[in-house]
Amino acid sequence: IFVIITQYSTIKENIDQKIINQKETSDLLLNYNNKIENLLKKIKKYKNRSPYNYKEGMYYWVHFMKNIDLLEDHNLYNYNQYFDNAYTYLKRSTNLFQALGIEAKERKYIDAAKYNDFENSKDLMEITSVVKELYQEGYSILYNLSLRLNKKWKENPHIMNKEIVFDHPLPNDTMDSKNFDYYQ
């Protein structure tokens, strides 16, 4: 008890620095803008449908945002691998979030007849629309970064980087699409 009383200020300072400030940094990475923050909150409602898919989706989303943070650094010299990784993380996270909709339970016919609402799988439709918006937001961030990085490459081309072709149709990659993916 004596040690705790004498070391209270240093213990409190360490907890503040290592735990509380770390959480604020991860929140900044997740919430790139208000639209992404709102979309992630909507997805979080469906966390209980498949906790594994939600956790894995958030894992890949955090890695996507870390790569975006790196790519926004103007002093970054070799950027192609970070850009490719960011795009891969975006696809993986949105595919995992989309899988939350598959776990949605279908309504029974008797419940639909009770309220005269025969629209199939409302949860699936809502999750799908939210995930599509999240993917479009992430894609637009990457597209804008690709324009900036291509301009940088045209000014000073070198062997370590290449021009980023980020337009449809994308090349087919069999290793990337070995599983069924919604966003390829």
Coordinates of C-alpha atoms in Angstrom, one line a residue, residues 14-137:
N14 CA 1.9 6.0 -17.4
I15 CA -1.7 4.9 -17.6
D16 CA -2.7 8.2 -19.2
Q17 CA 0.1 8.1 -21.8
K18 CA 0.0 4.4 -22.7
I19 CA -3.7 3.6 -22.6
I20 CA -5.8 6.7 -22.9
N21 CA -3.7 8.5 -25.6
Q22 CA -3.4 5.3 -27.6
K23 CA -7.1 5.0 -27.8
E24 CA -7.4 8.6 -29.1
T25 CA -4.9 7.9 -31.8
S26 CA -6.7 4.8 -33.0
D27 CA -10.0 6.7 -33.1
L28 CA -8.3 9.3 -35.3
L29 CA -7.3 6.6 -37.7
L30 CA -10.8 5.1 -37.9
N31 CA -12.6 8.4 -38.3
Y32 CA -11.0 9.9 -41.4
N33 CA -14.1 12.0 -42.0
N34 CA -17.6 12.4 -40.7
K35 CA -19.2 10.1 -43.4
I36 CA -16.8 7.3 -42.6
E37 CA -17.5 7.7 -38.9
N38 CA -21.3 7.5 -39.4
L39 CA -21.0 4.5 -41.7
L40 CA -18.8 2.6 -39.2
K41 CA -21.4 3.4 -36.4
K42 CA -24.1 1.9 -38.6
I43 CA -22.0 -1.2 -39.2
K44 CA -21.3 -1.5 -35.5
K45 CA -25.1 -2.1 -35.0
Y46 CA -24.6 -5.5 -36.7
K47 CA -21.6 -6.5 -34.7
N48 CA -23.5 -9.2 -32.8
R49 CA -24.5 -11.0 -36.0
S50 CA -20.9 -12.2 -36.6
P51 CA -18.4 -10.9 -34.1
Y52 CA -15.5 -12.6 -36.0
N53 CA -16.3 -10.9 -39.3
Y54 CA -16.8 -7.5 -37.6
K55 CA -13.5 -7.8 -35.7
E56 CA -11.6 -8.9 -38.8
G57 CA -13.2 -6.2 -40.9
M58 CA -12.2 -3.5 -38.4
Y59 CA -8.7 -5.0 -38.3
Y60 CA -8.3 -4.6 -42.0
W61 CA -10.0 -1.1 -41.9
V62 CA -7.5 0.1 -39.4
H63 CA -4.6 -1.2 -41.6
F64 CA -6.3 0.6 -44.6
M65 CA -6.4 3.9 -42.7
K66 CA -2.8 3.5 -41.5
N67 CA -1.7 3.1 -45.1
I68 CA -3.8 6.1 -46.1
D69 CA -2.0 8.1 -43.4
L70 CA 1.3 7.0 -44.7
L71 CA 0.4 7.8 -48.3
E72 CA -0.6 11.3 -47.3
D73 CA 2.9 12.1 -46.2
H74 CA 4.5 14.2 -49.0
N75 CA 8.0 13.0 -48.0
L76 CA 7.2 9.3 -48.7
Y77 CA 9.5 8.2 -51.5
N78 CA 8.5 4.6 -52.3
Y79 CA 4.7 4.6 -52.2
N80 CA 3.5 1.9 -54.6
Q81 CA 3.5 -1.0 -52.1
Y82 CA 1.6 1.1 -49.6
F83 CA -1.0 2.0 -52.2
D84 CA -1.4 -1.6 -53.2
N85 CA -1.7 -2.7 -49.6
A86 CA -4.3 0.0 -48.9
Y87 CA -6.4 -1.1 -51.8
T88 CA -6.2 -4.8 -50.7
Y89 CA -7.1 -3.8 -47.1
L90 CA -10.1 -1.8 -48.4
K91 CA -11.4 -4.8 -50.3
R92 CA -10.9 -7.2 -47.5
S93 CA -12.5 -5.1 -44.9
T94 CA -15.6 -4.3 -47.0
N95 CA -15.9 -8.0 -48.0
L96 CA -15.9 -8.9 -44.3
F97 CA -18.4 -6.2 -43.5
Q98 CA -20.6 -7.4 -46.3
A99 CA -20.5 -10.9 -44.8
L100 CA -22.4 -9.4 -41.8
G101 CA -25.4 -9.2 -44.0
I102 CA -25.3 -12.9 -44.8
E103 CA -25.7 -13.6 -41.1
A104 CA -28.9 -11.5 -41.1
K105 CA -32.0 -13.6 -40.3
E106 CA -34.8 -13.5 -42.8
R107 CA -38.2 -12.5 -41.5
K108 CA -41.0 -15.0 -41.4
Y109 CA -43.9 -14.7 -43.8
I110 CA -46.4 -14.4 -40.9
D111 CA -44.5 -11.3 -39.6
A112 CA -44.6 -9.7 -43.1
A113 CA -48.3 -10.4 -43.4
K114 CA -49.0 -8.9 -40.0
Y115 CA -47.6 -5.5 -41.1
N116 CA -48.2 -5.9 -44.8
D117 CA -44.5 -5.4 -45.5
F118 CA -43.2 -8.0 -47.9
E119 CA -39.8 -6.5 -48.5
N120 CA -37.2 -9.3 -48.3
S121 CA -34.3 -9.1 -45.9
K122 CA -34.3 -5.5 -44.7
D123 CA -31.2 -6.0 -42.6
L124 CA -29.3 -7.4 -45.6
M125 CA -30.4 -4.5 -47.8
E126 CA -29.3 -1.9 -45.1
I127 CA -25.9 -3.6 -44.5
T128 CA -25.3 -3.8 -48.2
S129 CA -26.1 -0.2 -48.8
V130 CA -23.9 1.0 -45.9
V131 CA -21.0 -1.2 -47.0
K132 CA -21.3 0.0 -50.6
E133 CA -21.1 3.6 -49.3
L134 CA -18.1 2.8 -47.1
Y135 CA -16.3 1.2 -50.1
Q136 CA -17.1 4.1 -52.3
E137 CA -15.7 6.5 -49.7

